[in-house]
Amino acid sequence: MKTQIYQTLNTETILYRRELHQIPKTGTHLPQTSDYIKKRLSDFGVSFIPNEGDGGLIAFLDTKRPGKTIAFRADMDALPIKEETGLLYASTNGNMHACGHDAHMAILLSTIFYIKEHLSEFYGRFLFLFQTGEEISKGALIMKEEPFFLAHQPDYLFGLHIGLLHPEVSTGQLGISPGLLMASYDKFHITITGKGCHGSTPNKGIIPSTCEIEGTIRALSADMRSFLWKRLIEIAEFSAKSLRAEAKVTIEAGAPALSNNAHATVALTKAAETLFPKEDIVSPLSPIMVGEDFSEYLTDIPGAFFFLGAGNEKKDCSYPHHHSKFQIDEDVLWKGCALFIETAKQLT
């Protein structure tokens, strides 16, 4: 079976994932993570270009034969969460890969290794994007402006998310769907200023002089996203005025809603069907309110994003993303590599 070839990648993929799991960093400057990726790529004999705008990098392979340029992306950043998994390879630096980005990098590394070792089976060119700052919705926009990326615009771009994000995708299943898949997400901050007073005389003020409210805005369309921005400001400002206070609203734009390109999704689905039984491919999917800055690429590059289910109660992998005890079932990692590789074959 074709899948047996890819299953052999799992041992090394788990190794990469566990080593990356121990060195999580947040934001766009990830020196330890970047150095790890560079070392592995050098071991593979694969060329790469460090980003100018952050700690990300782009690896690349050229078959020297006519064909399309296909890109694959893995996010690199972690979260400011103290890990409580008790794993032997748990992070101890106060940050944690509590969303699966360590697995995404590991999957991409194994994908690169396979394509490099079997380059004669492929056509065209490949870009492998190791992107920072997904959790703060900054990394994709930085990557899109990198000179090397701009000079080698891909014809198609693919990404994945592992874990328990989509409720319709179970352990070991692939969630693939055309069109709208994930929501936009923006952050808001409201500062309310009023007249402070003593708790014994609330009739003379609103107790503290200031109050701060923070949250996120999620929407499944650009029109609704715009409406919610406007409505949030109106409600905050006029509610405060009605109580003789003042509200100042700041909105930090995140990523737009994620919508898969139809042709790219067809290629992804065909690749999945050559590898896995029908019951392991979940399609179509309902849109979810989780956001992903992979959507920034899809505003002008055809591409598709898929889910790889990796929850497993028997292995204590049932905690949600961004939880201090979040874990994944590592036995399914090879499936991400396999789908990336077969998709590359479909399109080149």
XYZ file of N, CA, C and O in Angstrom, residues 45 79 130 133 139 164 196 208 210 226 240 245 250 324 336 339 343:
68
model
N 20.194 18.826 3.404
C 20.779 19.360 2.179
C 19.801 20.207 1.393
O 19.855 20.282 0.159
N 2.454 29.795 22.661
C 1.586 30.636 23.490
C 2.213 30.882 24.861
O 2.966 30.043 25.363
N 7.986 28.528 6.764
C 7.973 28.415 8.222
C 7.655 29.812 8.754
O 8.498 30.703 8.744
N 4.307 34.157 14.260
C 3.226 35.076 14.598
C 1.812 34.730 14.174
O 1.005 35.633 13.981
N 2.152 37.055 11.331
C 3.167 36.344 10.579
C 2.888 36.175 9.098
O 3.792 36.286 8.265
N -7.975 19.171 17.763
C -9.401 18.966 18.019
C -10.216 20.182 17.602
O -11.320 20.390 18.097
N -15.399 58.510 39.628
C -15.205 57.555 40.702
C -15.864 57.994 41.996
O -16.146 59.175 42.186
N -15.242 52.688 40.396
C -13.897 53.048 39.926
C -14.000 54.172 38.899
O -15.040 54.376 38.278
N -12.138 54.273 36.149
C -11.995 53.691 34.814
C -12.258 52.187 34.854
O -12.108 51.549 35.893
N -17.485 43.955 9.155
C -17.557 45.415 9.133
C -18.698 45.931 10.001
O -18.549 46.903 10.754
N -22.090 54.276 27.310
C -21.322 55.065 28.282
C -21.913 56.464 28.430
O -22.086 56.975 29.546
N -20.702 58.775 31.202
C -19.313 58.327 31.150
C -18.840 58.425 29.698
O -19.582 58.854 28.811
N -10.837 50.712 20.821
C -9.740 50.433 19.896
C -9.925 49.020 19.362
O -10.128 48.082 20.135
N -3.448 24.288 29.124
C -2.113 23.953 29.635
C -1.821 22.455 29.612
O -0.673 22.039 29.790
N -0.514 13.882 7.764
C -0.317 15.245 7.269
C 0.768 15.287 6.205
O 0.618 15.945 5.164
N -0.566 13.658 2.899
C -1.487 14.474 2.112
C -0.761 15.634 1.437
O -1.064 15.988 0.290
N -0.582 15.717 -2.648
C -1.127 16.932 -3.270
C -0.099 17.546 -4.204
O -0.437 18.023 -5.304
